[in-house]
Short mmCIF file of C-alpha atoms in Angstrom, two decimals:
data_model
loop_
_atom_site.label_atom_id
_atom_site.label_comp_id
_atom_site.label_asym_id
_atom_site.label_seq_id
_atom_site.Cartn_x
_atom_site.Cartn_y
_atom_site.Cartn_z
CA MET F 118 39.81 -6.70 40.59
CA SER F 119 36.16 -7.79 40.26
CA GLU F 120 33.80 -6.11 37.84
CA SER F 121 31.42 -5.32 40.75
CA ALA F 122 33.75 -2.53 41.85
CA LEU F 123 33.90 -1.29 38.29
CA SER F 124 30.08 -1.24 38.05
CA ASP F 125 29.86 0.90 41.25
CA PRO F 126 29.35 4.48 39.96
CA GLY F 127 31.21 5.80 43.02
CA PHE F 128 34.13 3.28 42.89
CA ALA F 129 36.81 5.97 41.95
CA THR F 130 35.79 8.37 44.78
CA LEU F 131 37.69 8.28 48.04
CA ASP F 132 36.61 10.13 51.04
CA ASP F 133 39.06 12.20 53.11
CA VAL F 134 40.00 9.40 55.52
CA GLU F 135 40.50 6.87 52.71
CA ALA F 136 42.64 9.39 50.80
CA ARG F 137 44.80 10.01 53.95
CA ALA F 138 45.12 6.24 54.48
CA TYR F 139 46.39 5.78 50.86
CA ARG F 140 48.86 8.73 51.24
CA ASN F 141 50.20 7.14 54.49
CA ALA F 142 50.51 3.74 52.79
CA VAL F 143 52.58 5.30 50.00
CA LEU F 144 54.81 7.09 52.53
CA LEU F 145 55.28 3.82 54.60
CA GLY F 146 55.42 1.55 51.55
CA ARG F 147 52.88 -0.79 53.16
CA TYR F 148 49.42 -0.93 54.63
CA VAL F 149 49.16 -2.48 58.08
CA ARG F 150 45.67 -2.03 59.55
CA GLU F 151 46.88 -1.66 63.19
CA GLU F 152 49.43 0.98 62.21
CA MET F 153 46.95 2.72 59.93
CA ALA F 154 44.29 2.84 62.75
CA THR F 155 46.77 4.55 65.06
CA ALA F 156 48.02 6.99 62.37
CA LEU F 157 44.56 7.96 61.41
CA GLY F 158 43.02 7.86 64.88
CA VAL F 159 40.27 5.44 63.84
CA SER F 160 39.16 2.08 65.14
CA LEU F 161 40.61 -1.18 63.84
CA GLY F 162 37.31 -2.03 62.25
CA LYS F 163 37.41 1.26 60.37
CA ALA F 164 41.00 0.62 59.21
CA THR F 165 39.85 -2.81 57.99
CA ARG F 166 37.05 -1.40 55.92
CA ILE F 167 39.54 1.20 54.41
CA GLU F 168 41.89 -1.70 53.57
CA GLU F 169 39.03 -3.49 51.76
CA ARG F 170 38.08 -0.37 49.90
CA LEU F 171 41.62 0.42 48.70
CA THR F 172 42.10 -3.27 47.76
CA ALA F 173 38.89 -3.23 45.80
CA LEU F 174 40.12 -0.20 43.91
CA SER F 175 43.47 -1.96 43.15
CA LEU F 176 45.36 0.69 45.11
CA LEU F 177 46.62 -1.99 47.46
CA ARG F 178 48.15 -5.29 46.33
CA PRO F 179 49.77 -8.19 48.17
CA MET F 180 53.54 -7.91 48.20
CA PRO F 181 55.23 -10.67 46.17
CA GLY F 182 56.42 -13.36 48.44
CA GLU F 183 54.49 -11.97 51.40
CA PRO F 184 50.74 -12.30 50.58
CA ASP F 185 49.71 -11.07 54.02
CA LEU F 186 51.48 -7.79 53.53
CA LEU F 187 49.73 -5.13 51.31
CA MET F 188 51.75 -2.53 49.44
CA PRO F 189 50.38 0.64 47.65
CA VAL F 190 50.05 0.71 43.89
CA SER F 191 50.29 3.73 41.64
CA PRO F 192 46.91 5.08 40.28
CA ASP F 193 47.96 4.29 36.76
CA ALA F 194 48.60 0.67 37.58
CA ALA F 195 45.31 0.59 39.45
CA VAL F 196 43.51 2.02 36.44
CA ALA F 197 45.06 -0.59 34.16
CA ASP F 198 43.96 -3.28 36.61
CA LEU F 199 40.37 -1.86 36.93
CA VAL F 200 39.58 -1.10 33.32
CA GLY F 201 41.77 -3.62 31.53
CA PRO F 202 39.26 -6.51 31.62
CA ALA F 203 36.43 -4.09 30.74
CA GLU F 204 38.42 -2.69 27.78
CA GLY F 205 39.10 -6.30 26.68
CA ARG F 206 35.37 -7.02 26.76
CA ILE F 207 34.67 -3.76 24.92
CA ARG F 208 37.11 -4.77 22.14
CA GLU F 209 35.46 -8.21 21.95
CA LEU F 210 32.00 -6.58 21.75
CA GLN F 211 33.24 -4.18 19.09
CA ARG F 212 34.58 -7.07 17.03
CA ALA F 213 31.24 -8.86 17.53
CA VAL F 214 29.33 -5.76 16.46
CA SER F 215 31.48 -5.39 13.42
CA MET F 216 30.94 -9.03 12.42
CA VAL F 217 27.19 -8.70 12.92
CA ARG F 218 27.15 -5.52 10.77
CA HIS F 219 29.12 -7.27 8.07
CA GLU F 220 26.92 -10.30 8.03
CA MET F 221 23.77 -8.20 7.99
CA ASN F 222 25.14 -6.09 5.22
CA THR F 223 25.69 -9.17 3.11
CA LEU F 224 21.92 -9.87 3.53
CA ARG F 225 20.87 -6.33 2.51
CA SER F 226 20.63 -7.12 -1.24
CA THR F 227 18.72 -10.33 -0.43
CA TYR F 228 16.24 -8.40 1.71
CA PHE F 229 15.50 -5.64 -0.81
CA GLU F 230 15.31 -8.09 -3.68
CA GLY F 231 12.85 -10.25 -1.74
CA ARG F 232 10.80 -7.23 -0.68
CA GLN F 233 10.66 -6.03 -4.25
CA ARG F 234 9.43 -9.40 -5.42
CA ARG F 235 6.99 -9.62 -2.57
CA ASN F 236 5.60 -6.09 -3.23
CA ALA F 237 5.18 -6.95 -6.81
CA ALA F 238 3.33 -10.17 -5.95
CA GLU F 239 1.08 -8.35 -3.47
CA ALA F 240 0.47 -5.38 -5.72
CA PHE F 241 -0.54 -7.27 -8.80
CA ASP F 242 -2.11 -10.65 -9.35
CA VAL F 243 -3.44 -12.35 -12.43
CA ILE F 244 -6.41 -14.68 -11.85
CA SER F 245 -7.11 -16.78 -14.91
CA ASP F 246 -9.61 -19.14 -13.36
CA VAL F 247 -13.04 -17.62 -13.87
CA GLU F 248 -14.58 -19.41 -10.82
CA ALA F 249 -11.74 -18.27 -8.59
CA LEU F 250 -12.12 -14.73 -9.91
CA GLN F 251 -15.88 -14.73 -9.19
CA ALA F 252 -15.25 -16.06 -5.67
CA LEU F 253 -12.75 -13.15 -5.04
CA LEU F 254 -15.25 -10.61 -6.52
CA ASP F 255 -17.96 -11.94 -4.19
CA GLU F 256 -15.69 -11.76 -1.17
CA LEU F 257 -14.59 -8.21 -1.91
CA GLY F 258 -18.18 -7.28 -2.54
CA GLU F 259 -19.19 -8.58 0.91
CA ARG F 260 -16.24 -6.75 2.55
CA CYS F 261 -16.90 -3.50 0.66
CA ARG F 262 -17.54 -0.67 3.05
CA ASN F 263 -17.79 2.60 1.20
CA GLU F 264 -17.89 2.58 -2.57
CA MET F 265 -17.95 0.36 -5.68
CA LEU F 266 -17.19 1.75 -9.12
CA THR F 267 -17.79 -0.17 -12.35
CA ALA F 268 -17.26 0.56 -16.00
CA GLN F 269 -18.92 -1.93 -18.39
CA PRO F 270 -18.22 -1.37 -22.02
CA GLY F 271 -19.83 -3.23 -24.89
CA GLY F 272 -23.42 -1.97 -24.73
CA ALA F 273 -26.13 -4.26 -23.24
CA ARG F 274 -24.96 -6.63 -20.51
CA PRO F 275 -26.00 -10.30 -20.67
CA SER F 276 -29.36 -10.82 -18.90
CA ASN F 277 -28.08 -13.75 -16.80
CA LEU F 278 -25.30 -11.69 -15.45
CA LEU F 279 -27.62 -8.83 -14.57
CA ALA F 280 -30.01 -11.20 -12.81
CA ASN F 281 -27.09 -12.51 -10.67
CA ALA F 282 -25.79 -8.93 -9.99
CA ARG F 283 -29.13 -7.33 -8.98
CA PRO F 284 -29.54 -8.92 -5.47
CA LYS F 285 -25.85 -8.36 -4.62
CA ALA F 286 -26.04 -4.75 -5.65
CA LEU F 287 -29.29 -4.20 -3.63
CA GLN F 288 -27.72 -5.88 -0.58
CA ARG F 289 -24.65 -3.62 -0.74
CA LEU F 290 -26.81 -0.53 -1.24
CA GLN F 291 -28.66 -1.44 1.93
CA ARG F 292 -25.32 -1.58 3.78
CA GLY F 293 -24.69 2.00 2.82
CA VAL F 294 -22.22 1.30 -0.01
CA ARG F 295 -22.23 3.82 -2.81
CA ILE F 296 -22.48 2.20 -6.18
CA ARG F 297 -21.74 3.82 -9.48
CA HIS F 298 -22.11 2.19 -12.94
CA LEU F 299 -20.73 3.43 -16.18
CA TYR F 300 -22.21 1.95 -19.46
CA GLN F 301 -22.13 2.85 -23.09
CA HIS F 302 -25.04 4.77 -24.52
CA THR F 303 -26.21 1.75 -26.40
CA ALA F 304 -27.12 0.02 -23.11
CA ARG F 305 -30.09 2.28 -22.91
CA SER F 306 -31.87 0.38 -25.64
CA ASP F 307 -31.54 -3.01 -23.87
CA LEU F 308 -34.62 -4.00 -21.80
CA ALA F 309 -32.72 -6.23 -19.35
CA THR F 310 -30.16 -3.57 -18.67
CA THR F 311 -32.87 -0.98 -18.35
CA ALA F 312 -34.69 -3.15 -15.85
CA TYR F 313 -31.60 -3.61 -13.78
CA VAL F 314 -30.72 0.03 -13.81
CA GLN F 315 -34.22 0.99 -12.74
CA ALA F 316 -34.13 -1.48 -9.84
CA VAL F 317 -30.71 -0.32 -8.47
CA THR F 318 -31.27 3.39 -8.97
CA GLU F 319 -34.47 3.27 -6.98
CA HIS F 320 -32.31 2.14 -4.08
CA GLY F 321 -29.67 4.78 -4.47
CA ALA F 322 -27.20 3.55 -7.15
CA GLU F 323 -26.04 6.04 -9.74
CA VAL F 324 -25.76 5.07 -13.44
CA ARG F 325 -24.46 7.10 -16.30
CA THR F 326 -23.73 6.31 -19.92
CA THR F 327 -21.13 7.54 -22.33
CA ASP F 328 -20.31 7.01 -26.00
CA GLU F 329 -17.07 5.02 -25.55
CA LEU F 330 -15.30 3.26 -22.60
CA ILE F 331 -11.64 2.28 -22.80
CA GLY F 332 -12.21 -1.05 -21.01
CA ARG F 333 -13.86 -2.88 -18.18
CA LEU F 334 -12.98 -1.58 -14.77
CA LEU F 335 -14.16 -2.51 -11.21
CA ILE F 336 -12.86 -0.81 -8.06
CA TYR F 337 -13.69 -1.66 -4.44
CA ASP F 338 -13.31 1.08 -1.80
CA ARG F 339 -10.61 2.75 -3.87
CA GLU F 340 -8.26 0.04 -2.57
CA VAL F 341 -8.53 -2.86 -4.98
CA ALA F 342 -9.08 -2.63 -8.78
CA PHE F 343 -9.82 -5.31 -11.42
CA LEU F 344 -8.77 -4.93 -15.00
CA PRO F 345 -9.53 -7.42 -17.84
CA GLU F 346 -6.91 -10.00 -18.67
CA GLN F 347 -5.63 -9.95 -22.21
CA PRO F 348 -7.77 -12.28 -24.43
CA VAL F 349 -6.55 -15.89 -24.73
CA ASP F 350 -7.46 -18.52 -27.34
CA ASP F 351 -8.17 -21.58 -25.27
CA ARG F 352 -10.23 -20.16 -22.33
CA LEU F 353 -12.27 -17.28 -21.03
CA PRO F 354 -10.09 -14.38 -19.95
CA GLY F 355 -9.68 -13.69 -16.25
CA ALA F 356 -8.67 -10.44 -14.56
CA VAL F 357 -5.69 -8.62 -13.20
CA VAL F 358 -6.07 -7.68 -9.64
CA VAL F 359 -4.35 -4.30 -8.71
CA ARG F 360 -3.62 -3.26 -5.10
CA GLU F 361 -0.72 -0.88 -5.63
CA PRO F 362 -1.98 2.38 -4.15
CA THR F 363 -0.53 4.76 -6.78
CA LEU F 364 -2.00 2.80 -9.67
CA VAL F 365 -5.34 2.33 -7.94
CA ALA F 366 -5.46 6.10 -7.30
CA PHE F 367 -4.76 6.73 -10.97
CA LEU F 368 -7.62 4.35 -12.06
CA CYS F 369 -9.96 6.15 -9.69
CA ARG F 370 -9.03 9.54 -11.21
CA LEU F 371 -9.55 8.07 -14.70
CA TYR F 372 -12.97 6.83 -13.63
CA GLU F 373 -13.93 10.24 -12.29
CA HIS F 374 -12.93 11.80 -15.58
CA LEU F 375 -15.15 9.41 -17.51
CA TRP F 376 -17.94 9.92 -15.05
CA GLU F 377 -17.89 13.69 -15.26
CA GLY F 378 -18.36 13.47 -19.02
CA ALA F 379 -21.11 10.92 -18.91
CA THR F 380 -24.88 11.34 -19.06
CA GLN F 381 -27.27 10.29 -16.32
CA PHE F 382 -29.23 7.12 -17.05
CA ALA F 383 -32.68 7.21 -15.41
CA PRO F 384 -34.99 4.71 -17.07
CA GLY F 385 -38.66 5.59 -17.44
CA GLY F 386 -38.36 9.16 -18.68
CA GLU F 387 -37.65 8.39 -22.29
CA ASP F 388 -38.31 5.90 -25.07
CA ALA F 389 -35.39 3.48 -24.74
CA MET F 390 -35.64 2.41 -28.34
CA GLU F 391 -35.15 5.97 -29.63
CA ILE F 392 -31.62 7.10 -30.28
CA THR F 393 -30.44 9.73 -27.79
CA ASP F 394 -28.63 12.92 -28.71
CA ASP F 395 -25.46 11.73 -27.00
CA LEU F 396 -25.43 8.57 -29.09
CA LYS F 397 -26.20 10.53 -32.24
CA ARG F 398 -23.17 12.66 -31.68
CA ALA F 399 -20.97 9.64 -30.99
CA ILE F 400 -22.09 7.96 -34.23
CA VAL F 401 -21.72 11.13 -36.21
CA LYS F 402 -18.20 11.66 -34.75
CA LEU F 403 -17.04 8.25 -35.84
CA MET F 404 -18.72 8.52 -39.21
CA ALA F 405 -16.91 11.86 -39.80
CA GLN F 406 -13.60 10.05 -38.98
CA GLY F 407 -14.37 7.60 -41.80
CA TYR F 408 -15.19 4.57 -39.73
CA LYS F 409 -17.36 1.90 -41.47
CA ASP F 410 -20.62 0.61 -39.92
CA GLU F 411 -18.90 -2.42 -38.43
CA LEU F 412 -16.21 -0.45 -36.60
CA VAL F 413 -18.66 2.20 -35.41
CA ALA F 414 -20.84 -0.62 -33.93
CA ARG F 415 -17.78 -2.18 -32.25
CA ARG F 416 -16.57 1.05 -30.74
CA LEU F 417 -20.01 1.87 -29.34
CA GLY F 418 -20.86 -1.58 -28.09
CA MET F 419 -23.86 -2.43 -30.34
CA SER F 420 -24.67 -4.88 -33.11
CA VAL F 421 -24.04 -3.83 -36.74
CA ARG F 422 -27.78 -4.11 -37.46
CA THR F 423 -28.61 -1.66 -34.62
CA CYS F 424 -25.85 0.65 -35.69
CA ARG F 425 -27.26 0.81 -39.27
CA ARG F 426 -30.71 1.48 -37.92
CA TYR F 427 -29.41 4.37 -35.90
CA ILE F 428 -27.48 5.64 -38.91
CA SER F 429 -30.76 5.52 -40.88
CA GLN F 430 -32.46 7.58 -38.12
CA ILE F 431 -29.70 10.15 -38.28
CA MET F 432 -29.91 10.38 -42.14
CA MET F 433 -33.64 10.91 -41.88
CA SER F 434 -33.15 13.61 -39.23
CA VAL F 435 -30.92 15.61 -41.54
CA ASP F 436 -33.01 14.95 -44.69
CA ALA F 437 -30.30 12.98 -46.39
CA THR F 438 -30.68 10.07 -48.82
CA SER F 439 -26.94 8.96 -48.68
CA ARG F 440 -24.14 8.91 -46.22
CA PHE F 441 -22.26 11.49 -48.19
CA GLN F 442 -25.25 13.85 -48.22
CA ALA F 443 -25.72 13.23 -44.52
CA GLY F 444 -22.12 14.15 -43.92
CA VAL F 445 -22.50 17.40 -45.80
CA ASN F 446 -25.78 18.22 -44.12
CA ILE F 447 -24.31 17.42 -40.64
CA ALA F 448 -21.25 19.58 -41.39
CA LEU F 449 -23.56 22.49 -42.30
CA MET F 450 -25.66 22.05 -39.30
CA GLY F 451 -22.84 21.44 -36.78
CA LEU F 452 -22.73 18.62 -34.38
CA THR F 453 -24.19 20.68 -31.47
CA ASP F 454 -27.23 21.45 -33.53
CA LEU F 455 -28.05 17.83 -34.35
CA HIS F 456 -31.38 16.80 -32.85
#
């Protein structure tokens, strides 16, 4: 029995004439086309086609020893003949499917372990080479579409870095990129920083200052963040590149929290050399916690000399001749009343 008959969706359906022919063949014990044509009242050609049909369905089979004589076969035997090869193939396919599944299951741990390592490699990257880091920063700056967020602790920024950053910032602003900078209050007293801030804010950048920043941070399009590498002894520290969406989103929320509590920096409206109220409060808060001048300066990103000058201004503003007396007077006045 060929598989072509099995693939015919109507192979098991006999019409009335074919069913009568099969019944007669069972009664006679044989199928002879001339006899069947007479018994059914059909032409010899029709009887021949019925013979071919019943043979294709395995309902007729050559008689052993007489290949020219066809004998009827029971439907059960015909079914076994028809579906036996197909069932064999199905069993082979089932074994093949089971084998494939087994082999693939053995690779499951390999896949997930590899994916985990790949995700970790793609989500975080440490770039120690400063030149390679700057090249990546420049590339992401060119590709930046919507927003760039920066937090720069440490007070005044080096003038050479500001000179290099200014044309890049202006070019990004012209492309419609929103730029926000966070500095510490002490940056307000630096002429180079003030000049940079004035140049970029005139073209739409936003700059604010705060008393303290937890660390340097740079975020492009809320998709890629840069964090400072831990200090090393024999070279300049690089940066950690973060692409993992959950962590980047957390860093963006942290930035927004710092931004909301910061003070707008708009150069030109105040004497940059005078201590601001925000900076006064930050210094007083650290003094009240018992910090020495050196640590206050380090926390607020200024030199010790500048810090002591500011402390002197604070002491004069509260009519104190010593730090102890300044602390008492400040406590009596309250921080919010300090001007």
